[in-house]
Structures are given as structure tokens and as C-alpha cells.
PDB file of C-alpha atoms in Angstrom:
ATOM      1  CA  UNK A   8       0.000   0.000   0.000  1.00 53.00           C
ATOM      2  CA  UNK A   9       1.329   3.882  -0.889  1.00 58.00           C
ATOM      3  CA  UNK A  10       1.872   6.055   1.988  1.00 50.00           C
ATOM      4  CA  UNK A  11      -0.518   8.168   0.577  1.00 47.00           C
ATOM      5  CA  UNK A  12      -2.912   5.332   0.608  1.00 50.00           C
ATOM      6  CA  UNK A  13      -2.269   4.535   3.917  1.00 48.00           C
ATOM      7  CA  UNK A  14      -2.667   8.198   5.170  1.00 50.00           C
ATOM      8  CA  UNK A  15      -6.193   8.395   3.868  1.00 56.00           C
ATOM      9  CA  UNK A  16      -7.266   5.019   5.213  1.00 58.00           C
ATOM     10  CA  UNK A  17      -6.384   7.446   8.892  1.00 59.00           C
ATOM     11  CA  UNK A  18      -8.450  10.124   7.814  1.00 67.00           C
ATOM     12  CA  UNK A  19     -12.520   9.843   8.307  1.00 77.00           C
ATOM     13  CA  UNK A  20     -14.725  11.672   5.882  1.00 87.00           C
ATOM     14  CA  UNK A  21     -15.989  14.779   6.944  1.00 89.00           C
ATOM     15  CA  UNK A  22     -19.938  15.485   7.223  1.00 86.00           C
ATOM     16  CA  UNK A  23     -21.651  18.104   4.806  1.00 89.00           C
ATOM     17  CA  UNK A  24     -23.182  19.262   7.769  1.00 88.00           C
ATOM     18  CA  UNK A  25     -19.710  20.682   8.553  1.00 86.00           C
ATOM     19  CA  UNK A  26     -18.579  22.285   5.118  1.00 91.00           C
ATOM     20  CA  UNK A  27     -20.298  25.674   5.731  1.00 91.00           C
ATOM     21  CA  UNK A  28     -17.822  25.726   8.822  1.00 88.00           C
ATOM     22  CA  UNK A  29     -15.280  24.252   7.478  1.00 91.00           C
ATOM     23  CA  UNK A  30     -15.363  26.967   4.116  1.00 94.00           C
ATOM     24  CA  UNK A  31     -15.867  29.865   6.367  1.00 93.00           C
ATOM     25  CA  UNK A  32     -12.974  29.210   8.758  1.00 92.00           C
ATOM     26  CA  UNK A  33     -10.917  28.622   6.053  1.00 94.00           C
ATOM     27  CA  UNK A  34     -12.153  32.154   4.280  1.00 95.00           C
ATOM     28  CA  UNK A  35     -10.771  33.929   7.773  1.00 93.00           C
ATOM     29  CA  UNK A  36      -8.157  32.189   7.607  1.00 94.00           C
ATOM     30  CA  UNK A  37      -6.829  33.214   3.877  1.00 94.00           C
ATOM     31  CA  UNK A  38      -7.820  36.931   5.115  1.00 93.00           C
ATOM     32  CA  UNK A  39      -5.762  36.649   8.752  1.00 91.00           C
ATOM     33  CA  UNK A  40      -2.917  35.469   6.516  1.00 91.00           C
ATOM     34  CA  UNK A  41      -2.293  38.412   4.078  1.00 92.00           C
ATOM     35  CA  UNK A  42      -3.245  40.920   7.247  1.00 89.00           C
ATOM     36  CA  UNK A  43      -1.496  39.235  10.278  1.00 89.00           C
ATOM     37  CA  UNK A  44       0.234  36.080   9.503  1.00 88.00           C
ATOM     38  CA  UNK A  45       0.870  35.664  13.336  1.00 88.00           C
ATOM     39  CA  UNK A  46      -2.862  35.464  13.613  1.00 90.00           C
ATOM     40  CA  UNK A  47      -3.434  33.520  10.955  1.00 89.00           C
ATOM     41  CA  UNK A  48      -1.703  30.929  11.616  1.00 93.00           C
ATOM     42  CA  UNK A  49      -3.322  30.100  14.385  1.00 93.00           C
ATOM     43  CA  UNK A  50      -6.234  30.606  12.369  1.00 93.00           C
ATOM     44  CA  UNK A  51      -4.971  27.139  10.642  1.00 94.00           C
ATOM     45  CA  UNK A  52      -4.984  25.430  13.517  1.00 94.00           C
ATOM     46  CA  UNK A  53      -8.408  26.891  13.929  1.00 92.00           C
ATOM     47  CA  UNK A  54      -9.659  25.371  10.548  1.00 93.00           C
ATOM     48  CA  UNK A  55      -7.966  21.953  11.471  1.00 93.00           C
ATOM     49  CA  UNK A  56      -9.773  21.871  14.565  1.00 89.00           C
ATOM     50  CA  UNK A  57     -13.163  22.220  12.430  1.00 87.00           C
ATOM     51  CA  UNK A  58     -12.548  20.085   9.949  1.00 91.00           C
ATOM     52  CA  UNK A  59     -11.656  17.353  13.234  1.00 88.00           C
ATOM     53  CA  UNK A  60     -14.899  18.249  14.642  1.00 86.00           C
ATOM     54  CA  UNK A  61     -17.066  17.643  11.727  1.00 89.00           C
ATOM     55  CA  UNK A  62     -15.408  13.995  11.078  1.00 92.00           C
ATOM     56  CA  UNK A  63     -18.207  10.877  10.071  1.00 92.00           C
ATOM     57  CA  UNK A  64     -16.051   7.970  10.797  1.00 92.00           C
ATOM     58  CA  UNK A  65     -17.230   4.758   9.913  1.00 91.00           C
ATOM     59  CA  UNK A  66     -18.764   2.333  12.278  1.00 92.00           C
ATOM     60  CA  UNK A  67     -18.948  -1.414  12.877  1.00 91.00           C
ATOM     61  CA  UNK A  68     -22.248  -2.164  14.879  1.00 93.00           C
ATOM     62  CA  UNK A  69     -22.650  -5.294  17.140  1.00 89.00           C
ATOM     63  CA  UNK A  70     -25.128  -7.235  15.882  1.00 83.00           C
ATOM     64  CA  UNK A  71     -27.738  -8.941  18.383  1.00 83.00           C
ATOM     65  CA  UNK A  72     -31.317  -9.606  19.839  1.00 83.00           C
ATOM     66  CA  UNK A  73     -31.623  -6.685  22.752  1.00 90.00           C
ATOM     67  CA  UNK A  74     -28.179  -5.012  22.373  1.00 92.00           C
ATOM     68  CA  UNK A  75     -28.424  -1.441  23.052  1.00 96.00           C
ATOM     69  CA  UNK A  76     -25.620   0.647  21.507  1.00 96.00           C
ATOM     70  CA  UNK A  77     -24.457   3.834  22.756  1.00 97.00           C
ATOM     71  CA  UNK A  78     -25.993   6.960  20.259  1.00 97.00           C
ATOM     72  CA  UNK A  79     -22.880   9.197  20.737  1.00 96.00           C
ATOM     73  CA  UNK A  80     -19.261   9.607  20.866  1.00 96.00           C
ATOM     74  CA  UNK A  81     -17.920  10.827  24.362  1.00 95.00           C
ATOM     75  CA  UNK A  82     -17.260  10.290  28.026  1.00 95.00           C
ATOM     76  CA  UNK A  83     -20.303   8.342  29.989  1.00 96.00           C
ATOM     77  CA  UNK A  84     -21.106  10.930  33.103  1.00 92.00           C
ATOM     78  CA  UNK A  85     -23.896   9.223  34.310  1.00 93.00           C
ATOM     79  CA  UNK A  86     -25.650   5.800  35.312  1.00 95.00           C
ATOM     80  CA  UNK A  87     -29.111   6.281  37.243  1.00 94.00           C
ATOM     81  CA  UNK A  88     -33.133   6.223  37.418  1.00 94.00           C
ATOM     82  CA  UNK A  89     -34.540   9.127  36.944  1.00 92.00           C
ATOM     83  CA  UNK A  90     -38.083   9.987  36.041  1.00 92.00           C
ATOM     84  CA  UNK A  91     -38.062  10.619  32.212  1.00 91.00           C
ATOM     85  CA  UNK A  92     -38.848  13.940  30.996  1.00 88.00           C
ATOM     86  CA  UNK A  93     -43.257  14.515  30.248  1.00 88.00           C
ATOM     87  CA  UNK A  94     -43.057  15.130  26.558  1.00 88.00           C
ATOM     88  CA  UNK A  95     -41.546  11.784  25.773  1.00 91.00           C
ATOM     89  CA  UNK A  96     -44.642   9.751  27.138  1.00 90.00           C
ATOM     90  CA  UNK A  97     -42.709   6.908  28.920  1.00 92.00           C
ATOM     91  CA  UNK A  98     -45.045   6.506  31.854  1.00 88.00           C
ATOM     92  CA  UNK A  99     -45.039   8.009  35.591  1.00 87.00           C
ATOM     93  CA  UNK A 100     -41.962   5.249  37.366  1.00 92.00           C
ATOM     94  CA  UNK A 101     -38.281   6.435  36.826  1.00 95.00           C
ATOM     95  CA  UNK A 102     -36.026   4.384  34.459  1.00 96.00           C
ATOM     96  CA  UNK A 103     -32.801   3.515  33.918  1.00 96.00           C
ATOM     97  CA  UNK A 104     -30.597   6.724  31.928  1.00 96.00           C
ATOM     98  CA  UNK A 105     -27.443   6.570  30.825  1.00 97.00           C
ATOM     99  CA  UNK A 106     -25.632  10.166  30.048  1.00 95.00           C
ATOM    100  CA  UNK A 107     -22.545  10.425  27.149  1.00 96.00           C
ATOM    101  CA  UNK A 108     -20.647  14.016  27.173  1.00 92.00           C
ATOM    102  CA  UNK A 109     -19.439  15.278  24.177  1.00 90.00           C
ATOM    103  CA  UNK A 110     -16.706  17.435  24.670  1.00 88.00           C
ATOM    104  CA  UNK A 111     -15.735  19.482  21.681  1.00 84.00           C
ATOM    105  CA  UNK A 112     -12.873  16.945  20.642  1.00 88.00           C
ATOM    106  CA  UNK A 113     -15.360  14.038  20.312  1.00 91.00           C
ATOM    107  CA  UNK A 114     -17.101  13.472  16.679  1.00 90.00           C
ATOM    108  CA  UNK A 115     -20.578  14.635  16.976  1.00 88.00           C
ATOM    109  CA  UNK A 116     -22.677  12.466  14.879  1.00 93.00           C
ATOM    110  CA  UNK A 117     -25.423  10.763  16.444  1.00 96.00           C
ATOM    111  CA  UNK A 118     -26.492   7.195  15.703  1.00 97.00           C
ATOM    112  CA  UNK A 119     -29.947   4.715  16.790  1.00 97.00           C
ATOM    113  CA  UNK A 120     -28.660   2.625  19.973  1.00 97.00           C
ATOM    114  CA  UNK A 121     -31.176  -0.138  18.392  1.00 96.00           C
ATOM    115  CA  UNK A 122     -33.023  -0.674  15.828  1.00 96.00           C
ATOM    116  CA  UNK A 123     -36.733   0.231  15.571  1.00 96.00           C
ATOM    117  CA  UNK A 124     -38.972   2.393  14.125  1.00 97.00           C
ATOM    118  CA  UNK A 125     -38.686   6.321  15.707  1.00 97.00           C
ATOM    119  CA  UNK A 126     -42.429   6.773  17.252  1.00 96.00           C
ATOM    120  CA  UNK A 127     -42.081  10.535  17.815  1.00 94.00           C
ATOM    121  CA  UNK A 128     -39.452  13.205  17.704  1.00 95.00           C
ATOM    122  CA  UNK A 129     -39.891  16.082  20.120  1.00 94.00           C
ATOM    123  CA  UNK A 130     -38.297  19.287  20.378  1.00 92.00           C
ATOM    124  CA  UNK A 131     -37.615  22.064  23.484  1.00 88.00           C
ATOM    125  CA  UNK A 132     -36.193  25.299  23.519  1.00 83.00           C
ATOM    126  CA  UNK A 133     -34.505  25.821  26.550  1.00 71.00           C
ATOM    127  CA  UNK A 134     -31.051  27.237  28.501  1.00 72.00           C
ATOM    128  CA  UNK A 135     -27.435  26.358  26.801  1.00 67.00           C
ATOM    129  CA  UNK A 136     -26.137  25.517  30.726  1.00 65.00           C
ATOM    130  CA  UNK A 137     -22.856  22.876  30.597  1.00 63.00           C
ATOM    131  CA  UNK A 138     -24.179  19.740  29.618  1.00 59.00           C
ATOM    132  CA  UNK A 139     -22.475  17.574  31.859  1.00 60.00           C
ATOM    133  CA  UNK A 140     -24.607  19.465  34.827  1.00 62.00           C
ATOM    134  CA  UNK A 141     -27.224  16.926  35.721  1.00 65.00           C
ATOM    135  CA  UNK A 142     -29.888  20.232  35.227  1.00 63.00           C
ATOM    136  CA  UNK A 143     -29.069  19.795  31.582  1.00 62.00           C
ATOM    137  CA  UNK A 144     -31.090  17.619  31.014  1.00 67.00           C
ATOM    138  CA  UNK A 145     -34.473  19.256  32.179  1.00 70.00           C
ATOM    139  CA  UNK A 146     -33.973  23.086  31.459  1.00 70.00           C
ATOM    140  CA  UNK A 147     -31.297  23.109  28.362  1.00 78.00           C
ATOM    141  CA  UNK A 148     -32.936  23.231  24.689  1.00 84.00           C
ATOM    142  CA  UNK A 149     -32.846  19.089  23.589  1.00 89.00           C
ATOM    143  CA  UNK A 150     -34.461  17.271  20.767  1.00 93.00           C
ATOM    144  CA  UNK A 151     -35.927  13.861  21.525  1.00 95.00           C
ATOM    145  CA  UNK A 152     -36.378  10.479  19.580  1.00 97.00           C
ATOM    146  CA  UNK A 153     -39.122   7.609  20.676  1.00 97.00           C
ATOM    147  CA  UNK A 154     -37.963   4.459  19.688  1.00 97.00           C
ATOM    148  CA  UNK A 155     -39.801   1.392  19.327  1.00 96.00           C
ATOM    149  CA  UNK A 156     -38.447  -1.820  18.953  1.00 95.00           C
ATOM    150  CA  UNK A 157     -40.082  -5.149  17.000  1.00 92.00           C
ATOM    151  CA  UNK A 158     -40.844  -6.637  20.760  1.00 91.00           C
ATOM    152  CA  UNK A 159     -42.764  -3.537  21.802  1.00 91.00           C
ATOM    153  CA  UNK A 160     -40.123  -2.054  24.026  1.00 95.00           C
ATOM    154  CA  UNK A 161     -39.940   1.760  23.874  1.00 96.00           C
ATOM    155  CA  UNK A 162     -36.695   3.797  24.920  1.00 96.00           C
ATOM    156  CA  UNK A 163     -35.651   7.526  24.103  1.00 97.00           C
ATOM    157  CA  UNK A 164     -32.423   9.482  22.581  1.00 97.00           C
ATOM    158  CA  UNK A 165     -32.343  12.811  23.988  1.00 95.00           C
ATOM    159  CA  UNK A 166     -30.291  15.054  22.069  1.00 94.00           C
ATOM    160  CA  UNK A 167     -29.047  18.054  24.263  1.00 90.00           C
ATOM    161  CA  UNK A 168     -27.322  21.408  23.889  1.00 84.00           C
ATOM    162  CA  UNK A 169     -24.355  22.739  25.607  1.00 71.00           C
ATOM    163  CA  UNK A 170     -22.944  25.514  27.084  1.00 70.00           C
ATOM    164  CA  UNK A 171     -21.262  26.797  23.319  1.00 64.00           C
ATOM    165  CA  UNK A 172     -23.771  24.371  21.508  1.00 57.00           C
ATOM    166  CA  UNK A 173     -26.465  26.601  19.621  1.00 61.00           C
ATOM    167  CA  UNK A 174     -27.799  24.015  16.787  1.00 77.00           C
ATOM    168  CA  UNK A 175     -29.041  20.708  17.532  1.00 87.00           C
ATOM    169  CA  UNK A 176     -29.338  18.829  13.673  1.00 87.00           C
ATOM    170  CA  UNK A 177     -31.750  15.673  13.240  1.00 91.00           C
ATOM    171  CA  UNK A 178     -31.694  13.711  10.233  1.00 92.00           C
ATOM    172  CA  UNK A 179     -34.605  11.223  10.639  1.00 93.00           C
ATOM    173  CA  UNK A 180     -38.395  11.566  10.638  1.00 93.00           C
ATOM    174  CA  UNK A 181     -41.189  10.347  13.073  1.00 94.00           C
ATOM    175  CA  UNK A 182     -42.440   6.649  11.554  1.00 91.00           C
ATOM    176  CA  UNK A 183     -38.852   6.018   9.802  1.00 96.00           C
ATOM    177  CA  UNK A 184     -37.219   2.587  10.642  1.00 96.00           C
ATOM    178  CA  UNK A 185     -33.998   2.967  11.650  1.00 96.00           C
ATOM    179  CA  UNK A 186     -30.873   0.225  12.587  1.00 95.00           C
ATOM    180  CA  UNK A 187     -29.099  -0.009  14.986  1.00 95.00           C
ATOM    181  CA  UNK A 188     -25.952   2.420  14.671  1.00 95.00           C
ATOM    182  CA  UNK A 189     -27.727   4.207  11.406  1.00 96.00           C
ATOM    183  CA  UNK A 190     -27.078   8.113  11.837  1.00 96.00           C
ATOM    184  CA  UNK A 191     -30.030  10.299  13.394  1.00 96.00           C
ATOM    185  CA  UNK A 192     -28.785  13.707  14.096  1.00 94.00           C
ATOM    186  CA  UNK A 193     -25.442  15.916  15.216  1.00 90.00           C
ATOM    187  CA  UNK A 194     -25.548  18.416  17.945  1.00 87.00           C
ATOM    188  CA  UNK A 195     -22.519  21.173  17.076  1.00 79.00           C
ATOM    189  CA  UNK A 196     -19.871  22.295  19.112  1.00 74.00           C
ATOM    190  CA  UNK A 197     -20.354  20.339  22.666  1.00 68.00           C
ATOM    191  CA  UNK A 198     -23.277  18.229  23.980  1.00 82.00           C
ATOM    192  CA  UNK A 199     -24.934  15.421  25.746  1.00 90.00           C
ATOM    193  CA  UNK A 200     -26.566  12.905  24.696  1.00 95.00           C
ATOM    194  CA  UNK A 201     -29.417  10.957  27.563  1.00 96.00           C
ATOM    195  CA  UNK A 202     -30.567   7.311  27.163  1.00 97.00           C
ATOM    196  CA  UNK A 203     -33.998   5.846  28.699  1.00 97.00           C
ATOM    197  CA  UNK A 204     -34.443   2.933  28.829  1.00 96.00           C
ATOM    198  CA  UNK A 205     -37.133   0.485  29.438  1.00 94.00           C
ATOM    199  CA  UNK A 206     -38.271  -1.769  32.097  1.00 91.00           C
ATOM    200  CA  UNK A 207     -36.572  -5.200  32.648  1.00 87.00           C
ATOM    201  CA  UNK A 208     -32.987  -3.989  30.771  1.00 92.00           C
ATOM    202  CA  UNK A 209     -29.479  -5.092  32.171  1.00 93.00           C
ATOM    203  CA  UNK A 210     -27.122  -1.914  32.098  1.00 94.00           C
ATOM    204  CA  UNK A 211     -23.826  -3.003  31.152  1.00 94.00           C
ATOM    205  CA  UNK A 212     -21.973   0.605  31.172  1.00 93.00           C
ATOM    206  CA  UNK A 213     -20.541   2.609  34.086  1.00 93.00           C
ATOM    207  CA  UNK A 214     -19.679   5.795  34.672  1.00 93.00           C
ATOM    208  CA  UNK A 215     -16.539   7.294  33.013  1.00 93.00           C
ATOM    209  CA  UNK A 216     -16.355   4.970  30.582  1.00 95.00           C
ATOM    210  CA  UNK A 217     -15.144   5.891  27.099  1.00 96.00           C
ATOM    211  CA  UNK A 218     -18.279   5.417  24.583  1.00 97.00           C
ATOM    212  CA  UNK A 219     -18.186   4.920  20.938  1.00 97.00           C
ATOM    213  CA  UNK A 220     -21.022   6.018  19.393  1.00 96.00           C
ATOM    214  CA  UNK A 221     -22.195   3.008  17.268  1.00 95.00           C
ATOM    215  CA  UNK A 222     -20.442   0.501  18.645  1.00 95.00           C
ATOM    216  CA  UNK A 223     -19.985   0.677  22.481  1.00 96.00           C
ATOM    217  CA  UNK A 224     -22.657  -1.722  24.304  1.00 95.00           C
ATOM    218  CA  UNK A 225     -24.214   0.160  26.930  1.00 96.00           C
ATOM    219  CA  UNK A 226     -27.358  -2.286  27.585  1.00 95.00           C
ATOM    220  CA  UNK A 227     -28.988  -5.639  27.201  1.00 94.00           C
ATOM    221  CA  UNK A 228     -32.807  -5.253  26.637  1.00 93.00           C
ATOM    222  CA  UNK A 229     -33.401  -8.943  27.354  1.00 88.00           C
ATOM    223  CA  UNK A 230     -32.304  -9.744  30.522  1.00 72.00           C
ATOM    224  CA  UNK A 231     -31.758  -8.199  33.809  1.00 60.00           C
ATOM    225  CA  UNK A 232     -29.509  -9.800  36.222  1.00 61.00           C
ATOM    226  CA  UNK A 233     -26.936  -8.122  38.572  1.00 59.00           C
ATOM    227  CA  UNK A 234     -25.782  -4.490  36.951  1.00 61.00           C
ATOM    228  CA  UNK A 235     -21.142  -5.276  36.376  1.00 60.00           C
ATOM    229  CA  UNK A 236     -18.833  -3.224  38.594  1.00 64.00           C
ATOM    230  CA  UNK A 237     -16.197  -1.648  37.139  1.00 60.00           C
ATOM    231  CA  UNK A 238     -13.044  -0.585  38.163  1.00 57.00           C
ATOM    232  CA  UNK A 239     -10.216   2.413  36.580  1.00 62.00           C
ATOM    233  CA  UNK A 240      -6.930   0.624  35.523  1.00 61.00           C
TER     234      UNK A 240
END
């Protein structure tokens, strides 16, 4: 294989959502240049940074009756019940949610953690408060998917804004069939991303675990037995 070959098997492809960024960085950049090259260099490193961000890597999904994948990229904050929020109609008894943070150095893509058909999507405006405060997740602005699965069993992907995150992006529709891992929505510049799930699931993540969105199993919607412990190492 050519080096150049092997350099661009490295590189992911970068989403169209990001070229708008992407051009106008790069425009400032070009003018920072010929007025302040100090300046624009770091302008460069500016317009590297964007193109990172907007990176669509591709993504091998675990196959598997039940197995709940994580939706984003990112650290997981959070492992409790909670009560789920009104508007996404999952009854009045807390479940289990499992938080991702997105810091602005993760890819930002969003993906289905199963497959199933997407029974409603439901938007908020709200506050841009840091997303990894646990208030997130009730007063920030978020954008919610319904998902129900071929046995009946409902769960929700709340997509939510962060402190420099202004545009949350879906990419489905409500009554679209989706896979497992298939690509639902981006949140720009710094997020969180909230899964609830159903009665009767084994959580298999813990907190400050490294998710991949797509791939990481954060769930069993089979069987629960006794939730793993987890150790740092």
C-alpha cells in the first residue's frame, strides 16, 4: 500500500453538515494570513480543529437480539433512574438513563442505539447551561427520539445542547425505521446525549467509561440480572 494510501485510510470523511464551517474558517483564515500572519496561523490550527470536529467515521455495529448501543461519541457521566422527561410519554416510574458528554474533541454524529422504528421526535427550547450538569437535562434546549423496537419495548435518545452548543441537527423523521448504529442527528460544538431505557434492561456501562457512538454496548434489553462493577486501571 502507498503512503498516501495509507494516510487516507487514517483520515474519516468529513460530514456536509460541517462544510459551511469548514469553508468559512478557512475564508478567515486566507484573510488573517495576508493581514497578520501571526494570527493567521493560528487561524490554521483553527480550521484543522473544524474540519476534526465535523469527522463521520465509519462504524462497525454489534449485531444482536436486545443489544443497546451507545448513540454518541464521548465520556459516559452518568448511570441512574430518573423519572423521564413529560413530553416523551414513557409513563409516571423512573427508568434507567445513561448520560454520554461530548466534549468538543469528540465526533458529533449521532447514531440509533437499536433498531426500531422512531415513534415521535420532540423538540424544546430551553437554557445552553454545561451539559455535563445533571440540570441539563431538564432546562437546556434538547431534541428527543421515541424508539420502538419489533418486541414492543420503547426507549428515548435525547439530544441536548451545551454551554457553546447553539444548533441541535436531526436527520430522521417520526415513523422512519432505523438500525441499529444508522445516523439520526449531530448536535454542534459540545453536547450530551441521555438514554432511557425500558423496564426489565441489564445496564452493562458505568460511569466514566469511554463510549463509541455506534459501537460501544451500553445495555442488554433482554435480561436483567446483577448491573457489572467496574473498576479504573
Amino acid at each position: 500500500m502507498s503512503v498516501v494510501g495509507s494516510i487516507r485510510q487514517q483520515l474519516s470523511p468529513i460530514h456536509p453538515e460541517g462544510y459551511p464551517f469548514i469553508g468559512g474558517f478557512a475564508l478567515a483564515t486566507l484573510v488573517l494570513l495576508w493581514l497578520w500572519p501571526p494570527l493567521g496561523w493560528i487561524a490554521v490550527i483553527a480550521t484543522l480543529w473544524c474540519a476534526y470536529f465535523f469527522r463521520d467515521p465509519a462504524r462497525v455495529t454489534p449485531a444482536g437480539a436486545g443489544i443497546v448501543v451507545a448513540p454518541a461519541d464521548g465520556r459516559i457521566c452518568q448511570v441512574t433512574r430518573l423519572m423521564p422527561p413529560q413530553e416523551l410519554e414513557l409513563g409516571e416510574r423512573p427508568l434507567d438513563r445513561i448520560s454520554i458528554f461530548m466534549s468538543v474533541f469528540d465526533c458529533h454524529v449521532n447514531r440509533s442505539p437499536v433498531t426500531g422504528r422512531i415513534e415521535r421526535i420532540v423538540y424544546r427550547a430551553g437554557k445552553f447551561i454545561s451539559a455535563d450538569l445533571d440540570k441539563a437535562s431538564e432546562h437546556n434546549e434538547r431534541n428527543s427520539f421515541v424508539l420502538a423496537t419489533d418486541t414492543g419495548q420503547r426507549l428515548a435518545v435525547v439530544q441536548i445542547a451545551g454551554l457553546i452548543a447553539r444548533r441541535i441537527v436531526c436527520f430522521s423523521r417520526e415513523s422512519e425505521t432505523v438500525a441499529a448504529g444508522q445516523r439520526i442527528g449531530m448536535i454542534r460544538f459540545g453536547s450530551r446525549v441521555d438514554v432511557y431505557l425500558p423496564e426489565g434492561t441489564q445496564v452493562l456501562a458505568g460511569e466514566g467509561q469511554t463510549a463509541i457512538a455506534g459501537e460501544t454496548v451500553l445495555a442488554d434489553l433482554t435480561a436483567r440480572g446483577t448491573q457489572p462493577a467496574f473498576r479504573r486501571a
